[in-house]
Amino acid sequence: MTDKNRVIIFDTTLRDGEQSPGASMTLEEKIRVADALEELGVDVIEAGFAIASNGDFEAVNEIAKRLKNTSVCSLARASRKDIDRAWEALRPAVRPRIHTFISTSPLHMRAKLQMTPEEVLEAIADSVSYARNLCEDVEWSCEDGTRTEPDFLYKAVEIAIKAGATTINVPDTVGYTTPEEYKVMIQNIIKNVPNSDKAIFSTHCHNDLGLAVANSIAAVQGGARQIECTINGIGERAGNAALEEIVMAFRTRNDMLPYTTGVVTENITRTSHLVSSVTGLAVQNNKAIVGANAFAHESGIHQDGMLKDAGTYEIMTPESVGLKKSSLVMGKHSGRHAFREKLKDLGYELADNEFMRAFTEFKDLADRKKTVYDEDIISIVDDNLRDNDRMKITGWKFVCEKGKANSAELELEIDGETKTVFSEGNGPVDAAFKALRSLVGGEPHLQLYQVHAVTRGTDAQAEVTVRLEEDGKTVNGHAAHTDTLVASAKAYVNALNKLLVKREKTAPEEMSA
């Protein structure tokens, strides 16, 4: 990099983000997210953990074939088998990167790896040099780096760079550190490692104490020039550093944080909506940058100030993150051209068949609602882009009548064939879930059933989120419809489709980094 203040944005939504409980994505969903991340302008996409499953390998491989500008990365443990699998998946990439890691804290070495410090140092040298012989761009991470003894950490980093690592990542794996501590740690590594000038230093912060973004920024102030982060801050436990918060902090407070990125901030809101939709992880209303209330003002004092000068209470504009207020109101008389223009305003470019499916559903919705809001259209598009799901609901009948058994009869298309299922239950939702559960066998347990209105009014679409758990694996399902019962059934089917994908995965040990 020629600009010493240019920060590389390494997005791990598809790897660490997918490790969020319930956030499993299909291949098609991962490709959509990868395309959006490339359009967003991130520098590196960690597309998965190639050895974790055939599904992860396929996702990394397909994304590697597809992306033209962004580096594609796969995670690999410090083993030649992992590294070979990662390289096999990454080979088609224009800019491939192998990211290998091993734990370095005394606790992890003793309790998890059951290796001596000397054995860990040998593994670092072997794994990094092996990866470098395959790929020019190699990143090495010291898992649980912030709880690693300084002198041992300096030695490990020196060995990794000597073996060929071009990026050194120092993860705060358990979200333990604080900003000043992390900043000094990065400064000391750069100062005490003789060959530190030959690598770029990176952060990877978890949010267990709510400090992931602050820690990431502090590390940059200490000399790091790559930040590993995720859209909406999703990730294991309390999540990762949120990409949108970091990037907008640099843009908004460039006087104090004179750093730049390649992110096109106007694409942030669109990408946030996409990730929320495909993972089923809703963004909290008061979430910074992308929450529904981020640019909302209800207090009379605030509203008065906003009317006089928006700068009184807004430190950035909604437009700077891609939040647009369109004057194009949609209704049942709106035609194809107006609908296509609305989609462009919302950041969607659909193929002809996808557009016609979405337009047909829009017209159906417009017949039932006086006004169709942007949020309604986003829900329609997100639902229709799931055209590769194995199971889809094509018809329904619900019975809820006093004195009679509540029941649900559902017609589905499953792998191209039509099938009907029926069940009675304690209410039509319970009946629908029982009927659908019979299709997949096993014992998926309902952990969460949540309903909220997409927009205002009694004719608003109901947006339903369902979370299922089976054998320690969780998946989220998400759907919207003007009929709450239909939305519930569709959300459950969406969760079942993801559960079928999840069943194929057998995650290896030491998956976090």
PDB file of N, CA, C and O in Angstrom, residues 204-257:
ATOM      1  N   HIS A 204      -8.734  -8.595  14.918  1.00  0.00           N
ATOM      2  CA  HIS A 204      -9.939  -9.434  14.821  1.00  0.00           C
ATOM      3  C   HIS A 204     -10.550  -9.445  16.211  1.00  0.00           C
ATOM      4  O   HIS A 204     -10.130 -10.205  17.090  1.00  0.00           O
ATOM      5  N   CYS A 205     -11.529  -8.576  16.428  1.00  0.00           N
ATOM      6  CA  CYS A 205     -12.034  -8.361  17.785  1.00  0.00           C
ATOM      7  C   CYS A 205     -13.459  -8.874  17.962  1.00  0.00           C
ATOM      8  O   CYS A 205     -14.340  -8.572  17.149  1.00  0.00           O
ATOM      9  N   HIS A 206     -13.657  -9.610  19.046  1.00  0.00           N
ATOM     10  CA  HIS A 206     -15.001 -10.044  19.419  1.00  0.00           C
ATOM     11  C   HIS A 206     -15.581  -9.064  20.442  1.00  0.00           C
ATOM     12  O   HIS A 206     -14.851  -8.325  21.104  1.00  0.00           O
ATOM     13  N   ASN A 207     -16.910  -9.092  20.554  1.00  0.00           N
ATOM     14  CA  ASN A 207     -17.622  -8.006  21.226  1.00  0.00           C
ATOM     15  C   ASN A 207     -18.163  -8.392  22.605  1.00  0.00           C
ATOM     16  O   ASN A 207     -19.145  -7.832  23.060  1.00  0.00           O
ATOM     17  N   ASP A 208     -17.511  -9.328  23.289  1.00  0.00           N
ATOM     18  CA  ASP A 208     -18.026  -9.827  24.561  1.00  0.00           C
ATOM     19  C   ASP A 208     -18.203  -8.730  25.608  1.00  0.00           C
ATOM     20  O   ASP A 208     -19.115  -8.807  26.440  1.00  0.00           O
ATOM     21  N   LEU A 209     -17.358  -7.719  25.596  1.00  0.00           N
ATOM     22  CA  LEU A 209     -17.485  -6.590  26.523  1.00  0.00           C
ATOM     23  C   LEU A 209     -17.991  -5.332  25.815  1.00  0.00           C
ATOM     24  O   LEU A 209     -17.934  -4.242  26.383  1.00  0.00           O
ATOM     25  N   GLY A 210     -18.475  -5.491  24.583  1.00  0.00           N
ATOM     26  CA  GLY A 210     -18.987  -4.345  23.843  1.00  0.00           C
ATOM     27  C   GLY A 210     -17.895  -3.412  23.355  1.00  0.00           C
ATOM     28  O   GLY A 210     -18.152  -2.242  23.061  1.00  0.00           O
ATOM     29  N   LEU A 211     -16.655  -3.917  23.232  1.00  0.00           N
ATOM     30  CA  LEU A 211     -15.512  -3.067  22.893  1.00  0.00           C
ATOM     31  C   LEU A 211     -14.886  -3.401  21.540  1.00  0.00           C
ATOM     32  O   LEU A 211     -13.814  -2.874  21.209  1.00  0.00           O
ATOM     33  N   ALA A 212     -15.530  -4.236  20.740  1.00  0.00           N
ATOM     34  CA  ALA A 212     -14.902  -4.718  19.507  1.00  0.00           C
ATOM     35  C   ALA A 212     -14.529  -3.585  18.553  1.00  0.00           C
ATOM     36  O   ALA A 212     -13.421  -3.569  17.996  1.00  0.00           O
ATOM     37  N   VAL A 213     -15.443  -2.650  18.330  1.00  0.00           N
ATOM     38  CA  VAL A 213     -15.155  -1.542  17.413  1.00  0.00           C
ATOM     39  C   VAL A 213     -14.086  -0.625  18.005  1.00  0.00           C
ATOM     40  O   VAL A 213     -13.128  -0.246  17.324  1.00  0.00           O
ATOM     41  N   ALA A 214     -14.226  -0.282  19.279  1.00  0.00           N
ATOM     42  CA  ALA A 214     -13.239   0.590  19.930  1.00  0.00           C
ATOM     43  C   ALA A 214     -11.854  -0.056  19.928  1.00  0.00           C
ATOM     44  O   ALA A 214     -10.844   0.612  19.667  1.00  0.00           O
ATOM     45  N   ASN A 215     -11.794  -1.350  20.199  1.00  0.00           N
ATOM     46  CA  ASN A 215     -10.511  -2.053  20.194  1.00  0.00           C
ATOM     47  C   ASN A 215      -9.887  -2.070  18.799  1.00  0.00           C
ATOM     48  O   ASN A 215      -8.677  -1.886  18.635  1.00  0.00           O
ATOM     49  N   SER A 216     -10.724  -2.304  17.776  1.00  0.00           N
ATOM     50  CA  SER A 216     -10.215  -2.350  16.405  1.00  0.00           C
ATOM     51  C   SER A 216      -9.609  -1.006  16.007  1.00  0.00           C
ATOM     52  O   SER A 216      -8.531  -0.948  15.403  1.00  0.00           O
ATOM     53  N   ILE A 217     -10.309   0.069  16.344  1.00  0.00           N
ATOM     54  CA  ILE A 217      -9.814   1.409  16.019  1.00  0.00           C
ATOM     55  C   ILE A 217      -8.529   1.717  16.794  1.00  0.00           C
ATOM     56  O   ILE A 217      -7.573   2.287  16.248  1.00  0.00           O
ATOM     57  N   ALA A 218      -8.480   1.308  18.055  1.00  0.00           N
ATOM     58  CA  ALA A 218      -7.277   1.531  18.864  1.00  0.00           C
ATOM     59  C   ALA A 218      -6.078   0.791  18.272  1.00  0.00           C
ATOM     60  O   ALA A 218      -4.952   1.321  18.264  1.00  0.00           O
ATOM     61  N   ALA A 219      -6.316  -0.414  17.763  1.00  0.00           N
ATOM     62  CA  ALA A 219      -5.220  -1.182  17.165  1.00  0.00           C
ATOM     63  C   ALA A 219      -4.680  -0.477  15.920  1.00  0.00           C
ATOM     64  O   ALA A 219      -3.463  -0.482  15.667  1.00  0.00           O
ATOM     65  N   VAL A 220      -5.575   0.129  15.147  1.00  0.00           N
ATOM     66  CA  VAL A 220      -5.136   0.893  13.971  1.00  0.00           C
ATOM     67  C   VAL A 220      -4.282   2.079  14.425  1.00  0.00           C
ATOM     68  O   VAL A 220      -3.240   2.387  13.829  1.00  0.00           O
ATOM     69  N   GLN A 221      -4.689   2.734  15.500  1.00  0.00           N
ATOM     70  CA  GLN A 221      -3.887   3.832  16.039  1.00  0.00           C
ATOM     71  C   GLN A 221      -2.520   3.340  16.511  1.00  0.00           C
ATOM     72  O   GLN A 221      -1.548   4.095  16.515  1.00  0.00           O
ATOM     73  N   GLY A 222      -2.456   2.053  16.858  1.00  0.00           N
ATOM     74  CA  GLY A 222      -1.193   1.468  17.292  1.00  0.00           C
ATOM     75  C   GLY A 222      -0.338   0.932  16.154  1.00  0.00           C
ATOM     76  O   GLY A 222       0.786   0.493  16.397  1.00  0.00           O
ATOM     77  N   GLY A 223      -0.859   0.969  14.929  1.00  0.00           N
ATOM     78  CA  GLY A 223      -0.052   0.549  13.781  1.00  0.00           C
ATOM     79  C   GLY A 223      -0.641  -0.552  12.928  1.00  0.00           C
ATOM     80  O   GLY A 223      -0.097  -0.873  11.871  1.00  0.00           O
ATOM     81  N   ALA A 224      -1.736  -1.164  13.342  1.00  0.00           N
ATOM     82  CA  ALA A 224      -2.394  -2.178  12.504  1.00  0.00           C
ATOM     83  C   ALA A 224      -2.973  -1.496  11.268  1.00  0.00           C
ATOM     84  O   ALA A 224      -3.433  -0.351  11.339  1.00  0.00           O
ATOM     85  N   ARG A 225      -2.991  -2.206  10.145  1.00  0.00           N
ATOM     86  CA  ARG A 225      -3.543  -1.629   8.926  1.00  0.00           C
ATOM     87  C   ARG A 225      -4.513  -2.588   8.229  1.00  0.00           C
ATOM     88  O   ARG A 225      -4.812  -2.426   7.051  1.00  0.00           O
ATOM     89  N   GLN A 226      -5.000  -3.555   8.963  1.00  0.00           N
ATOM     90  CA  GLN A 226      -6.120  -4.377   8.487  1.00  0.00           C
ATOM     91  C   GLN A 226      -7.064  -4.590   9.651  1.00  0.00           C
ATOM     92  O   GLN A 226      -6.626  -4.803  10.786  1.00  0.00           O
ATOM     93  N   ILE A 227      -8.380  -4.516   9.357  1.00  0.00           N
ATOM     94  CA  ILE A 227      -9.391  -4.801  10.364  1.00  0.00           C
ATOM     95  C   ILE A 227     -10.279  -5.927   9.858  1.00  0.00           C
ATOM     96  O   ILE A 227     -10.807  -5.867   8.748  1.00  0.00           O
ATOM     97  N   GLU A 228     -10.440  -6.961  10.678  1.00  0.00           N
ATOM     98  CA  GLU A 228     -11.347  -8.057  10.356  1.00  0.00           C
ATOM     99  C   GLU A 228     -12.676  -7.773  11.048  1.00  0.00           C
ATOM    100  O   GLU A 228     -12.715  -7.516  12.259  1.00  0.00           O
ATOM    101  N   CYS A 229     -13.758  -7.800  10.291  1.00  0.00           N
ATOM    102  CA  CYS A 229     -15.044  -7.359  10.808  1.00  0.00           C
ATOM    103  C   CYS A 229     -16.172  -8.034  10.037  1.00  0.00           C
ATOM    104  O   CYS A 229     -15.918  -8.782   9.080  1.00  0.00           O
ATOM    105  N   THR A 230     -17.407  -7.782  10.441  1.00  0.00           N
ATOM    106  CA  THR A 230     -18.568  -8.389   9.787  1.00  0.00           C
ATOM    107  C   THR A 230     -19.672  -7.353   9.609  1.00  0.00           C
ATOM    108  O   THR A 230     -19.741  -6.366  10.336  1.00  0.00           O
ATOM    109  N   ILE A 231     -20.548  -7.614   8.647  1.00  0.00           N
ATOM    110  CA  ILE A 231     -21.725  -6.780   8.456  1.00  0.00           C
ATOM    111  C   ILE A 231     -22.661  -6.973   9.651  1.00  0.00           C
ATOM    112  O   ILE A 231     -22.902  -8.086  10.104  1.00  0.00           O
ATOM    113  N   ASN A 232     -23.165  -5.885  10.175  1.00  0.00           N
ATOM    114  CA  ASN A 232     -24.069  -5.871  11.340  1.00  0.00           C
ATOM    115  C   ASN A 232     -23.403  -6.387  12.611  1.00  0.00           C
ATOM    116  O   ASN A 232     -24.077  -6.603  13.624  1.00  0.00           O
ATOM    117  N   GLY A 233     -22.087  -6.631  12.557  1.00  0.00           N
ATOM    118  CA  GLY A 233     -21.375  -7.121  13.742  1.00  0.00           C
ATOM    119  C   GLY A 233     -21.722  -8.546  14.129  1.00  0.00           C
ATOM    120  O   GLY A 233     -21.495  -8.954  15.275  1.00  0.00           O
ATOM    121  N   ILE A 234     -22.252  -9.348  13.184  1.00  0.00           N
ATOM    122  CA  ILE A 234     -22.636 -10.715  13.546  1.00  0.00           C
ATOM    123  C   ILE A 234     -21.397 -11.574  13.775  1.00  0.00           C
ATOM    124  O   ILE A 234     -20.306 -11.261  13.310  1.00  0.00           O
ATOM    125  N   GLY A 235     -21.564 -12.646  14.500  1.00  0.00           N
ATOM    126  CA  GLY A 235     -20.450 -13.543  14.798  1.00  0.00           C
ATOM    127  C   GLY A 235     -20.741 -14.358  16.035  1.00  0.00           C
ATOM    128  O   GLY A 235     -21.809 -14.258  16.639  1.00  0.00           O
ATOM    129  N   GLU A 236     -19.786 -15.176  16.422  1.00  0.00           N
ATOM    130  CA  GLU A 236     -19.965 -16.039  17.583  1.00  0.00           C
ATOM    131  C   GLU A 236     -20.210 -15.219  18.857  1.00  0.00           C
ATOM    132  O   GLU A 236     -19.709 -14.106  19.002  1.00  0.00           O
ATOM    133  N   ARG A 237     -20.984 -15.795  19.770  1.00  0.00           N
ATOM    134  CA  ARG A 237     -21.310 -15.182  21.062  1.00  0.00           C
ATOM    135  C   ARG A 237     -21.885 -13.776  20.859  1.00  0.00           C
ATOM    136  O   ARG A 237     -22.938 -13.610  20.259  1.00  0.00           O
ATOM    137  N   ALA A 238     -21.188 -12.738  21.324  1.00  0.00           N
ATOM    138  CA  ALA A 238     -21.693 -11.364  21.217  1.00  0.00           C
ATOM    139  C   ALA A 238     -21.354 -10.725  19.877  1.00  0.00           C
ATOM    140  O   ALA A 238     -21.667  -9.555  19.652  1.00  0.00           O
ATOM    141  N   GLY A 239     -20.708 -11.472  18.994  1.00  0.00           N
ATOM    142  CA  GLY A 239     -20.438 -10.964  17.660  1.00  0.00           C
ATOM    143  C   GLY A 239     -19.045 -10.392  17.484  1.00  0.00           C
ATOM    144  O   GLY A 239     -18.196 -10.463  18.373  1.00  0.00           O
ATOM    145  N   ASN A 240     -18.826  -9.842  16.303  1.00  0.00           N
ATOM    146  CA  ASN A 240     -17.538  -9.270  15.909  1.00  0.00           C
ATOM    147  C   ASN A 240     -17.640  -7.745  15.811  1.00  0.00           C
ATOM    148  O   ASN A 240     -18.719  -7.176  15.938  1.00  0.00           O
ATOM    149  N   ALA A 241     -16.527  -7.125  15.513  1.00  0.00           N
ATOM    150  CA  ALA A 241     -16.538  -5.686  15.233  1.00  0.00           C
ATOM    151  C   ALA A 241     -17.408  -5.442  14.002  1.00  0.00           C
ATOM    152  O   ALA A 241     -17.306  -6.156  13.001  1.00  0.00           O
ATOM    153  N   ALA A 242     -18.283  -4.432  14.066  1.00  0.00           N
ATOM    154  CA  ALA A 242     -19.214  -4.130  12.976  1.00  0.00           C
ATOM    155  C   ALA A 242     -18.528  -3.282  11.914  1.00  0.00           C
ATOM    156  O   ALA A 242     -18.054  -2.179  12.202  1.00  0.00           O
ATOM    157  N   LEU A 243     -18.494  -3.800  10.699  1.00  0.00           N
ATOM    158  CA  LEU A 243     -17.855  -3.099   9.587  1.00  0.00           C
ATOM    159  C   LEU A 243     -18.389  -1.682   9.434  1.00  0.00           C
ATOM    160  O   LEU A 243     -17.629  -0.721   9.307  1.00  0.00           O
ATOM    161  N   GLU A 244     -19.728  -1.551   9.452  1.00  0.00           N
ATOM    162  CA  GLU A 244     -20.341  -0.249   9.172  1.00  0.00           C
ATOM    163  C   GLU A 244     -19.973   0.793  10.231  1.00  0.00           C
ATOM    164  O   GLU A 244     -19.815   1.979   9.915  1.00  0.00           O
ATOM    165  N   GLU A 245     -19.799   0.368  11.480  1.00  0.00           N
ATOM    166  CA  GLU A 245     -19.457   1.315  12.535  1.00  0.00           C
ATOM    167  C   GLU A 245     -18.019   1.803  12.395  1.00  0.00           C
ATOM    168  O   GLU A 245     -17.717   2.989  12.578  1.00  0.00           O
ATOM    169  N   ILE A 246     -17.124   0.879  12.059  1.00  0.00           N
ATOM    170  CA  ILE A 246     -15.711   1.239  11.887  1.00  0.00           C
ATOM    171  C   ILE A 246     -15.533   2.194  10.721  1.00  0.00           C
ATOM    172  O   ILE A 246     -14.899   3.253  10.835  1.00  0.00           O
ATOM    173  N   VAL A 247     -16.109   1.832   9.591  1.00  0.00           N
ATOM    174  CA  VAL A 247     -15.931   2.631   8.378  1.00  0.00           C
ATOM    175  C   VAL A 247     -16.519   4.028   8.545  1.00  0.00           C
ATOM    176  O   VAL A 247     -15.911   5.028   8.149  1.00  0.00           O
ATOM    177  N   MET A 248     -17.711   4.109   9.151  1.00  0.00           N
ATOM    178  CA  MET A 248     -18.333   5.421   9.330  1.00  0.00           C
ATOM    179  C   MET A 248     -17.638   6.242  10.421  1.00  0.00           C
ATOM    180  O   MET A 248     -17.669   7.478  10.388  1.00  0.00           O
ATOM    181  N   ALA A 249     -17.001   5.591  11.378  1.00  0.00           N
ATOM    182  CA  ALA A 249     -16.199   6.331  12.366  1.00  0.00           C
ATOM    183  C   ALA A 249     -15.021   7.006  11.673  1.00  0.00           C
ATOM    184  O   ALA A 249     -14.716   8.180  11.926  1.00  0.00           O
ATOM    185  N   PHE A 250     -14.361   6.282  10.761  1.00  0.00           N
ATOM    186  CA  PHE A 250     -13.241   6.868  10.009  1.00  0.00           C
ATOM    187  C   PHE A 250     -13.723   8.025   9.133  1.00  0.00           C
ATOM    188  O   PHE A 250     -13.063   9.056   9.036  1.00  0.00           O
ATOM    189  N   ARG A 251     -14.881   7.831   8.497  1.00  0.00           N
ATOM    190  CA  ARG A 251     -15.380   8.863   7.588  1.00  0.00           C
ATOM    191  C   ARG A 251     -15.881  10.098   8.350  1.00  0.00           C
ATOM    192  O   ARG A 251     -15.614  11.234   7.942  1.00  0.00           O
ATOM    193  N   THR A 252     -16.576   9.867   9.446  1.00  0.00           N
ATOM    194  CA  THR A 252     -17.196  10.976  10.181  1.00  0.00           C
ATOM    195  C   THR A 252     -16.193  11.741  11.037  1.00  0.00           C
ATOM    196  O   THR A 252     -16.276  12.965  11.155  1.00  0.00           O
ATOM    197  N   ARG A 253     -15.244  11.010  11.655  1.00  0.00           N
ATOM    198  CA  ARG A 253     -14.263  11.663  12.531  1.00  0.00           C
ATOM    199  C   ARG A 253     -12.854  11.580  11.937  1.00  0.00           C
ATOM    200  O   ARG A 253     -11.891  11.242  12.608  1.00  0.00           O
ATOM    201  N   ASN A 254     -12.756  11.928  10.652  1.00  0.00           N
ATOM    202  CA  ASN A 254     -11.454  11.851   9.990  1.00  0.00           C
ATOM    203  C   ASN A 254     -10.458  12.850  10.573  1.00  0.00           C
ATOM    204  O   ASN A 254      -9.250  12.724  10.366  1.00  0.00           O
ATOM    205  N   ASP A 255     -10.973  13.837  11.327  1.00  0.00           N
ATOM    206  CA  ASP A 255     -10.069  14.775  11.983  1.00  0.00           C
ATOM    207  C   ASP A 255      -9.260  14.097  13.081  1.00  0.00           C
ATOM    208  O   ASP A 255      -8.078  14.384  13.274  1.00  0.00           O
ATOM    209  N   MET A 256      -9.899  13.157  13.789  1.00  0.00           N
ATOM    210  CA  MET A 256      -9.235  12.421  14.863  1.00  0.00           C
ATOM    211  C   MET A 256      -8.743  11.049  14.410  1.00  0.00           C
ATOM    212  O   MET A 256      -7.809  10.504  14.995  1.00  0.00           O
ATOM    213  N   LEU A 257      -9.377  10.512  13.376  1.00  0.00           N
ATOM    214  CA  LEU A 257      -9.028   9.188  12.870  1.00  0.00           C
ATOM    215  C   LEU A 257      -8.717   9.325  11.378  1.00  0.00           C
ATOM    216  O   LEU A 257      -9.570   9.066  10.523  1.00  0.00           O
TER     217      LEU A 257
END
